Coordinates of C-alpha atoms and ligand atoms in Angstrom, one line a residue:
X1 CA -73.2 -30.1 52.9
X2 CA -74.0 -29.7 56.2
X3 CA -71.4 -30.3 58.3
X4 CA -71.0 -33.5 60.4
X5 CA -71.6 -32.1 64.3
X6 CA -74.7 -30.0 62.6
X7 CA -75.7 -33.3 61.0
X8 CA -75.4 -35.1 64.2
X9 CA -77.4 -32.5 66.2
X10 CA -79.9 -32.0 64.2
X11 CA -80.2 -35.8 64.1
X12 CA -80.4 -35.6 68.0
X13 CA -84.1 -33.8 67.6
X14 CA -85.5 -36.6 65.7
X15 CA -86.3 -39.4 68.0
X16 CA -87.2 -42.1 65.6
X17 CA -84.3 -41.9 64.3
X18 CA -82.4 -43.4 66.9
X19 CA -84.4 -46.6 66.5
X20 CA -83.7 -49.5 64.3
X21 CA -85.4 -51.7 62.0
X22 CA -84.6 -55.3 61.2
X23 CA -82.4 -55.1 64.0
X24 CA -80.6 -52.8 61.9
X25 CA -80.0 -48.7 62.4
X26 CA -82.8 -47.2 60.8
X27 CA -82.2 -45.1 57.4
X28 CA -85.2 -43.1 56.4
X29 CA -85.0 -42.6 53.0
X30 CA -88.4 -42.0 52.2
X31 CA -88.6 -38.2 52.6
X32 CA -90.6 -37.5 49.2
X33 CA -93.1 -39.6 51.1
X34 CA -93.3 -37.9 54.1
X35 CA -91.0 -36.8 56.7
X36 CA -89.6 -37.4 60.1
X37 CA -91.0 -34.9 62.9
X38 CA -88.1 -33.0 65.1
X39 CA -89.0 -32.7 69.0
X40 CA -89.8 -29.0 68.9
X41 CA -92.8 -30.0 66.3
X42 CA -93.7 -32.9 68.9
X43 CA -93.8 -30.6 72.3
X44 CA -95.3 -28.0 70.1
X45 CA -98.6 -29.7 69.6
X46 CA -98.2 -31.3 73.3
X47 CA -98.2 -28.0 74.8
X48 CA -101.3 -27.2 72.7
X49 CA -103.3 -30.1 74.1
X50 CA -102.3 -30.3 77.3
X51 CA -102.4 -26.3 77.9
X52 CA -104.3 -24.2 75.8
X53 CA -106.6 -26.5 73.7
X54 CA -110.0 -25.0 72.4
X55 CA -112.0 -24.5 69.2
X56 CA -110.9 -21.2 67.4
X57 CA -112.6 -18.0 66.0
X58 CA -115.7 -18.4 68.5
X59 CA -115.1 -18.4 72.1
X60 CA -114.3 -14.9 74.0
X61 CA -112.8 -17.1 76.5
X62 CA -109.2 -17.3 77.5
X63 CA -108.6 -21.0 76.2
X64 CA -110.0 -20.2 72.6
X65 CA -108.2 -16.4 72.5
X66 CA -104.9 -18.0 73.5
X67 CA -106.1 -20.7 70.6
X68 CA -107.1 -18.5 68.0
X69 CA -104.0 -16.2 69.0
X70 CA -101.8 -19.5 68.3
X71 CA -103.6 -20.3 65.1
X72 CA -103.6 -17.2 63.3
X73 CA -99.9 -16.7 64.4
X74 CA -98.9 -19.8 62.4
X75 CA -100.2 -18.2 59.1
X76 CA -98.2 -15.6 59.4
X77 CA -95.4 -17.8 60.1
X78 CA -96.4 -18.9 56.5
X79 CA -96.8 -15.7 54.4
X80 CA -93.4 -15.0 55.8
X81 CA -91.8 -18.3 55.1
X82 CA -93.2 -18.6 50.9
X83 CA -93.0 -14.4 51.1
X84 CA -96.3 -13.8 50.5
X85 CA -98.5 -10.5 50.9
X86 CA -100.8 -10.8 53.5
X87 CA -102.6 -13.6 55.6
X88 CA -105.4 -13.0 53.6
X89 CA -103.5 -15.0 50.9
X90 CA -102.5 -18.3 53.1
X91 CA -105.3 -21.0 53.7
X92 CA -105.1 -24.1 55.5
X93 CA -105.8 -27.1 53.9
X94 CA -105.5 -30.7 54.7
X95 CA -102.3 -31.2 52.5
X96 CA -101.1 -30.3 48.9
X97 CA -104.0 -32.8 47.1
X98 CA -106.7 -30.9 48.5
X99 CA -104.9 -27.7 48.0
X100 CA -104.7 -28.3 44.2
X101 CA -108.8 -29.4 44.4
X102 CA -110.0 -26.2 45.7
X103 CA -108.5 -24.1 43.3
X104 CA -110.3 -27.2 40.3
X105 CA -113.8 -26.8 41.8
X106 CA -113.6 -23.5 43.5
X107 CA -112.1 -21.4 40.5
X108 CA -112.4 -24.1 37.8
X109 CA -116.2 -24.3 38.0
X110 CA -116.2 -20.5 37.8
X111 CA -113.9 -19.3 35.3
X112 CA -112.9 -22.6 33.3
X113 CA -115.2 -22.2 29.9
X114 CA -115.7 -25.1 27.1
X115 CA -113.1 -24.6 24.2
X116 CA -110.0 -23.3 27.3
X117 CA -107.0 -24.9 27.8
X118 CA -105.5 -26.5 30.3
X119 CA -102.1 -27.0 30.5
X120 CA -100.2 -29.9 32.5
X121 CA -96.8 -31.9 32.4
X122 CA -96.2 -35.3 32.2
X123 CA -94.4 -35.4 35.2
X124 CA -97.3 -34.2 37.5
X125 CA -97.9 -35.8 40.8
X126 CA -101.9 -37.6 40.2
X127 CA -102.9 -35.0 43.1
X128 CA -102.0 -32.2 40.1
X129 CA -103.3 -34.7 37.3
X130 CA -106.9 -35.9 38.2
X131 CA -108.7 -33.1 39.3
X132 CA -107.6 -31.2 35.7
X133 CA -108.6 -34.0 33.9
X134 CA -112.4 -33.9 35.7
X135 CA -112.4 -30.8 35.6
X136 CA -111.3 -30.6 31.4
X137 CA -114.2 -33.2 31.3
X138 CA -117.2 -31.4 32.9
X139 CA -116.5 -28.3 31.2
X140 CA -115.9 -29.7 27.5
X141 CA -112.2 -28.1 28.1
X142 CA -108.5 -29.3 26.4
X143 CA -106.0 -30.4 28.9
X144 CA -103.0 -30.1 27.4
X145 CA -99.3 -32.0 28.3
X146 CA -95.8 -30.7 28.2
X147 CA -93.6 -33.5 27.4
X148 CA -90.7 -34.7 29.3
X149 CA -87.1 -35.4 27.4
X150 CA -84.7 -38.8 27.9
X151 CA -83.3 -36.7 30.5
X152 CA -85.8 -36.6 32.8
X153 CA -86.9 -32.2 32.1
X154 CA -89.6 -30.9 30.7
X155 CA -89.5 -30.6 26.8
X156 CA -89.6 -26.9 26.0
X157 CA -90.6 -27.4 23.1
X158 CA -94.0 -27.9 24.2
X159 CA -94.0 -24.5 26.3
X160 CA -95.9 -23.3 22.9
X161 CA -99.1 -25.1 23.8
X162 CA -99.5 -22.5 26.4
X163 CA -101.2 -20.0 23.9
X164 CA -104.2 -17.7 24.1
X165 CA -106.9 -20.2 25.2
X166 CA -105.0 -21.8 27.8
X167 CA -106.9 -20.5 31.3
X168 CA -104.5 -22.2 33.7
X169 CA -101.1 -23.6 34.0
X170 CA -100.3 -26.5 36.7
X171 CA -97.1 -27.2 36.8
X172 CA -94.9 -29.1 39.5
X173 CA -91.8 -27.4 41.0
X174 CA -89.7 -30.4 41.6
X175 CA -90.6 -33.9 39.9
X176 CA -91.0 -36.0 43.2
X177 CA -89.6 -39.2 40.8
X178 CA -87.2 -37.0 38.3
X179 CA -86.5 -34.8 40.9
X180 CA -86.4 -32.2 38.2
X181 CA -86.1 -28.7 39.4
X182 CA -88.4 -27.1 36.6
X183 CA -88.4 -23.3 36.0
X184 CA -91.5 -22.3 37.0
X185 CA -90.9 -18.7 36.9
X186 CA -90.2 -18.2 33.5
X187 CA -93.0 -20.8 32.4
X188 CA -95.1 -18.1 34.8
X189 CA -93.7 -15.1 32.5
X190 CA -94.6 -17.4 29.1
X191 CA -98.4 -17.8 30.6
X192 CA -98.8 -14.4 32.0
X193 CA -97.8 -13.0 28.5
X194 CA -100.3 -15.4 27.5
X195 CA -103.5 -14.3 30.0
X196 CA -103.1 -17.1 31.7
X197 CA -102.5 -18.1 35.4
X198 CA -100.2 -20.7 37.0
X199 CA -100.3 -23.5 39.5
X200 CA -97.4 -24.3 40.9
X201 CA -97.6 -27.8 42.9
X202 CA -94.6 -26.9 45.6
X203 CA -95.1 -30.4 47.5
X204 CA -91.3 -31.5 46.9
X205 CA -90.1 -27.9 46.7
X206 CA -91.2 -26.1 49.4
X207 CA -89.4 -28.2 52.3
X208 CA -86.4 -28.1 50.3
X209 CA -85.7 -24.8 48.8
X210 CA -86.1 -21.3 49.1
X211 CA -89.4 -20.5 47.5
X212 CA -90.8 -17.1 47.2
X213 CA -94.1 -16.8 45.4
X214 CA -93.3 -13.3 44.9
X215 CA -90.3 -13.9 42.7
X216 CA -92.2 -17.0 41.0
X217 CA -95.5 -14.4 40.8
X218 CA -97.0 -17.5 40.6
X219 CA -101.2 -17.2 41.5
X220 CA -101.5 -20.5 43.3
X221 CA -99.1 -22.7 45.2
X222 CA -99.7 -25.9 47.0
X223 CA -97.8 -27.8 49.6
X224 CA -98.1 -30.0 52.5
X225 CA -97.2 -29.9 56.4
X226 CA -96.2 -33.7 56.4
X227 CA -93.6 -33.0 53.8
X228 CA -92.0 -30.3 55.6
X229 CA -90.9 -31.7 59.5
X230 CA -94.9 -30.9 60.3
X231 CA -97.9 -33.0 61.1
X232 CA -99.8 -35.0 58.9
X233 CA -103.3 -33.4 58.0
X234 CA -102.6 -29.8 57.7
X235 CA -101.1 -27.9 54.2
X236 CA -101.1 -24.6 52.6
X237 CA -103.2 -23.1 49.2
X238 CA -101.4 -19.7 49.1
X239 CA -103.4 -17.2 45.9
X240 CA -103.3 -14.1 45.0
X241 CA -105.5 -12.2 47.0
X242 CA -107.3 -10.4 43.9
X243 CA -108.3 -14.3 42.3
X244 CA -109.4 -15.2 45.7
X245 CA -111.9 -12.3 45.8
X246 CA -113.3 -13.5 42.7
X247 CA -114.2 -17.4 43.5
X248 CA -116.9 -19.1 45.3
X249 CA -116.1 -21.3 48.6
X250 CA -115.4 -24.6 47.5
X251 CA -116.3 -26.1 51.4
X252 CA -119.4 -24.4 52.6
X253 CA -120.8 -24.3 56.5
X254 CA -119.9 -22.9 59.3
X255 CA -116.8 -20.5 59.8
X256 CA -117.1 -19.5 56.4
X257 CA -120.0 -17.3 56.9
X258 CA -120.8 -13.6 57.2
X259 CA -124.3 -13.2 57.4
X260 CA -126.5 -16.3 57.0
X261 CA -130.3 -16.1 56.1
X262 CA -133.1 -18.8 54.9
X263 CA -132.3 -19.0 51.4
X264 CA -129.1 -16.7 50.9
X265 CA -125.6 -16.3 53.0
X266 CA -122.3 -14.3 52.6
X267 CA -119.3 -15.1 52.7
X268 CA -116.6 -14.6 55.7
X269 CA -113.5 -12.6 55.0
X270 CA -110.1 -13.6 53.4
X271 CA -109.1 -16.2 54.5
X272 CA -111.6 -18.0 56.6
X273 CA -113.9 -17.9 53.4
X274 CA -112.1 -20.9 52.6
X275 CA -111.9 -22.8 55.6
X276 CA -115.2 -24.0 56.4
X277 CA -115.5 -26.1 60.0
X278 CA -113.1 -26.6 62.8
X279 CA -109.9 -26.2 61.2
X280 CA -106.9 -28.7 61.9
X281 CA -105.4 -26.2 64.9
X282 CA -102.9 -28.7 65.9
X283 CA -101.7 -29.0 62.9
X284 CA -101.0 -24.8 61.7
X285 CA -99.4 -24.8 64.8
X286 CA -96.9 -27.7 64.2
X287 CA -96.4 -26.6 60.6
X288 CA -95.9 -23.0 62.2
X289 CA -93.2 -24.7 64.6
X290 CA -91.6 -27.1 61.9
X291 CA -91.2 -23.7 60.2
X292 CA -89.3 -22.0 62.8
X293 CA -86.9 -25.2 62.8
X294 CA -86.8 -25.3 58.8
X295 CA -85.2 -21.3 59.0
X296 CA -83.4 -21.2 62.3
X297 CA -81.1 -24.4 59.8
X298 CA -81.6 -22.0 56.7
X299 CA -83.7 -22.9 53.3
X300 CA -80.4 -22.3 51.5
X301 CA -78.2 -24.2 53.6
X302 CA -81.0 -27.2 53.3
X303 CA -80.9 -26.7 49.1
X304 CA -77.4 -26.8 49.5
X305 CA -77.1 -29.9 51.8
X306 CA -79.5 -32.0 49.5
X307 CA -77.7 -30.8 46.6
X308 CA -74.1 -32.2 47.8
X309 CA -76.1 -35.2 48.9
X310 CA -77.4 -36.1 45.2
X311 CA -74.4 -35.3 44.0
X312 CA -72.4 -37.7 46.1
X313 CA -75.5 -40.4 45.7
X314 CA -75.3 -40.1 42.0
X315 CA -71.5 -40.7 41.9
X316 CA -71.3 -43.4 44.6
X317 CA -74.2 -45.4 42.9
X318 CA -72.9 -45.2 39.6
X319 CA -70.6 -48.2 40.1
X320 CA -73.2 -50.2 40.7
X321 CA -73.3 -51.9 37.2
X322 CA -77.4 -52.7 36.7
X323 CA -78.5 -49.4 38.2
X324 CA -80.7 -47.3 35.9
X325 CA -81.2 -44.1 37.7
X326 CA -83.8 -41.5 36.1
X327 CA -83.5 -37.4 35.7
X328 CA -81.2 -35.2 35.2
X329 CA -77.6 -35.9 36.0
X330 CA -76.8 -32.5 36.8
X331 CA -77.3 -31.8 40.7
X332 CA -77.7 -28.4 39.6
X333 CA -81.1 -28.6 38.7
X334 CA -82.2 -31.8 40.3
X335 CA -83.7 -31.8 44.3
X336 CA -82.8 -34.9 46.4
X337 CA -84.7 -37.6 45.2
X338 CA -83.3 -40.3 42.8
X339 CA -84.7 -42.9 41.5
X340 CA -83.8 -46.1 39.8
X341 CA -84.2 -49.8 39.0
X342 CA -81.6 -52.1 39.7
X343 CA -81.2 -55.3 36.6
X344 CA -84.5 -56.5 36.1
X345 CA -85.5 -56.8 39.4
X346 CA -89.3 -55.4 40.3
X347 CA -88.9 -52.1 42.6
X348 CA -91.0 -53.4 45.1
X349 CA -88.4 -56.4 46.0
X350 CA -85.4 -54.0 46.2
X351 CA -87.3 -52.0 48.3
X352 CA -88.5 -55.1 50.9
X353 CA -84.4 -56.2 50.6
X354 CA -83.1 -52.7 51.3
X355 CA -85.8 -52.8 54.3
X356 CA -84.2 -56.1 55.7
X357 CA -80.6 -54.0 55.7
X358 CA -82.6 -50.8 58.2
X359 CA -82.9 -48.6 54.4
X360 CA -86.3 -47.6 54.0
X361 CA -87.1 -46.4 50.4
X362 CA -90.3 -46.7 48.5
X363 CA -91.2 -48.7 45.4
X364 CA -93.7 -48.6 42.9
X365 CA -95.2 -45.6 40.5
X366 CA -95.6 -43.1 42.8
X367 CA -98.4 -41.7 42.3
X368 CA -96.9 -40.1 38.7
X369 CA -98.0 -43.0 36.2
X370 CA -97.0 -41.3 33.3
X371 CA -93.4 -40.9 34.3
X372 CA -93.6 -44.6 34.3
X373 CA -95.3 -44.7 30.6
X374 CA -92.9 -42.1 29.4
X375 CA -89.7 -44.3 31.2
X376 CA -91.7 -47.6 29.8
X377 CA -91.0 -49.3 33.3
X378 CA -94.5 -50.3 35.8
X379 CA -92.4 -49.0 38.9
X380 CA -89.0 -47.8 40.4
X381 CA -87.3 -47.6 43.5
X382 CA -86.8 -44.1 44.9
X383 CA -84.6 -42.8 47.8
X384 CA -85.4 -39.2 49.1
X385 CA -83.2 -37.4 51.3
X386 CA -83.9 -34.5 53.8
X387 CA -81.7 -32.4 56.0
X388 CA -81.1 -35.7 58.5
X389 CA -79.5 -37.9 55.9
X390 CA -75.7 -38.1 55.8
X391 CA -72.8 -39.5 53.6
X392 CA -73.3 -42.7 56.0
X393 CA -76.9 -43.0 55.0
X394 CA -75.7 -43.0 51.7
X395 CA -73.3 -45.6 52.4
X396 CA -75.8 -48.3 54.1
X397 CA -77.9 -47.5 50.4
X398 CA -75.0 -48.7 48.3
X399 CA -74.4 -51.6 50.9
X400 CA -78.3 -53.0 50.6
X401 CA -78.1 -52.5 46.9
X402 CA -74.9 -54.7 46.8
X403 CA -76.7 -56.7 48.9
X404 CA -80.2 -57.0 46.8
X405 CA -77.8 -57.8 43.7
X406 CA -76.0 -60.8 45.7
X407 CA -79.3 -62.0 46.7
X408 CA -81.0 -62.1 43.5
X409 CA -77.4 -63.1 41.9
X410 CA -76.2 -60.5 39.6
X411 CA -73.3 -59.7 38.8
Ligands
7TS501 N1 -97.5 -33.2 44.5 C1 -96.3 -33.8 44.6 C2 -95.2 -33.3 43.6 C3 -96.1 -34.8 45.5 O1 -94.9 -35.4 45.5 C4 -97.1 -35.2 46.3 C5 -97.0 -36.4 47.3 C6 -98.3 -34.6 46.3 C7 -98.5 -33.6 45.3 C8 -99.5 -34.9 47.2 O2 -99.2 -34.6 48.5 P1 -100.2 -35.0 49.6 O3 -99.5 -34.5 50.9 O4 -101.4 -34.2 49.3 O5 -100.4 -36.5 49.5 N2 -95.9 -37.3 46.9 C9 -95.7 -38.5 47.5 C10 -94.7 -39.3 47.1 O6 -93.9 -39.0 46.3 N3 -94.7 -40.4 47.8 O7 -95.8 -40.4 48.7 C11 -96.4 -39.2 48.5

């Protein structure tokens, strides 16, 4: 863990954290959700407005050079962070969901054929469920599911429907219910073998973990800003530079152009062929300084904090007789998120009860309805934890669940 004068000034660069709720001190355990935004991400995007502000890629003017210079910078501050090749291979998005779209209708409508495969898990986020299932639809494809066990992982036992038709792979690195930590490299090597290529949905992985898409050799991987210290409205699609080459735009119109004619146009260069219209400039450069603040602390050191967190969570909370709490027991192989249901009490009331005590968690399915099919349950509560959390935030949870259980009078 972290220890407690890091803890406290790190806490010191979040300003909302020193307000309270309820008249209560604020615990933000919502962090799967989205996250709290330091000061240097704040002044970051300040500065932008207030000094340099101007649309990119089209003025020669010193505004939109210094713009454009400030831009382009923060993709490199992302093919360094995710280790990948070249810029070419980073495009902005507006978060993880619309990451995970281009790659359906920009390289799905090219290279999906009727009769593939497509293989998901039943733990997928919706934003890595829906647009396979469209997409399976429209082109007369099989989508595919790899189970998930009692324990909250992925049944390997289903890694053999990834065979010789399956065209695509789209897996979630951490469950952002289970908090499974699936192994997405190897399930890359057991595709690859195969022909095909891999999705990885990094959402809940990438603010919490090393994650080097070189290692992984995964071909896409999706994540958003929000989830990672940064603003809302900005995330990353990172692929291979060789698959990009080979599929259409998916947003078409201006910025995305090379040479544009009555009835025929060509395409911009890697990356910008993806990024049609003004691009969220704001936002690349708040990602680019939440990044700086994410490495100066250390992506190991984060994992490793999260990891004692969970671990002292799941120990603390298993006293609390009612408590079902989902995924794997091991903190090994589990990211900090836990969720659970407390007697027969709905999610959502634990959640407004732990609100009245300052603890902010969320309730309900997540966005993941299958996890709730395969768990038989319409909802659960779920606290996520981030580099700002402490043992004391994990105190004030077991207090408000004490609390919820006196309230509702269990035992
Ligand atoms: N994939 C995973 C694994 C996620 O957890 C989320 C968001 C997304 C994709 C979509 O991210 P977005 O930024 O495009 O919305 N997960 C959650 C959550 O667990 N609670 O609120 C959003």
């Amino acid at each position: 863990m972290l220890d407690k004068q890091r803890i406290q000034i790190i806490k010191k660069d979040f300003p909302i954290l020193n307000r309270e709720v309820n008249e209560k001190k604020l615990v933000y355990l919502d962090n799967a959700a989205t996250t709290q935004k330091p000061i240097q991400v704040i002044e970051a995007i300040r500065k932008y407005y207030e000094y340099y502000n101007a649309n990119v890629h089209r003025g020669v003017y010193t505004l939109a050079e210094e713009a454009t210079a400030a831009y382009e910078e923060s993709r490199k501050e992302i093919v360094d962070f995710i280790n990948a090749n070249s810029y070419e291979e980073i495009i902005f998005v507006r978060n993880a969901t619309e990451a995970i779209n281009l790659v359906a209708y920009a390289w799905g409508r090219k290279f999906i054929k009727e009769g593939d495969k497509i293989v998901v898990s039943q733990m997928e986020h919706h934003s890595n469920l829906i647009p396979w299932q469209i997409l399976s639809r429209e082109k007369k494809a099989k989508l595919e599911f790899i189970g998930i066990t009692e324990e909250g992982k992925l049944n390997e036992e289903d890694f053999n429907k990834i065979d010789k038709k399956t065209k695509l792979v789209a897996i979630t690195h951490v469950s952002n219910v289970l908090g499974t930590i699936n192994r997405v490299e190897e399930i890359t090597k057991i595709a690859h073998e195969l022909g095909a290529l891999v999705l990885v949905d990094g959402a809940q992985s990438v603010p919490h973990m090393p994650v080097d898409v070189k290692k992984i050799d995964c071909d896409f991987l999706a994540f958003s800003g929000h989830k990672m210290l940064g603003p809302m409205g900005i995330g990353v699609l990172f692929a291979k530079r060789e698959i990009l080459e080979e599929m259409p735009p998916f947003l078409t119109g201006g910025e995305m152009i090379k040479n544009v004619d009555f009835y025929e146009s060509t395409w911009n260069d890697l990356p910008w062929k993806y990024e049609a219209g003004t691009p969220n400039v704001e936002g690349a450069i708040g990602l680019a300084e939440a990044i700086r603040y994410l490495k100066n602390i250390g992506m190991e050191n984060i994992r490793a904090h999260e990891k004692a967190l969970v671990k002292l969570a799941l120990s603390k909370l298993s006293d609390i007789k009612g408590l079902v709490i989902y995924g794997p027991k091991d903190p090994e192989i589990r990211g900090g998120v836990i969720s659970f249901n407390l007697g027969n009490i709905h999610a959502h009331d634990v959640a407004s009860i732990l609100d009245q005590e300052g603890v902010q968690i969320r309730a309900g399915h997540h966005c993941a309805k299958l996890v709730m099919k395969k768990f038989n349950v319409p909802a659960m509560a779920r606290a996520s934890f981030y580099l700002y959390n402490d043992e004391e935030d994990i105190d004030a949870l077991y207090s408000a669940l004490n609390v919820t259980k006196k309230v509702f009078g269990l035992d």
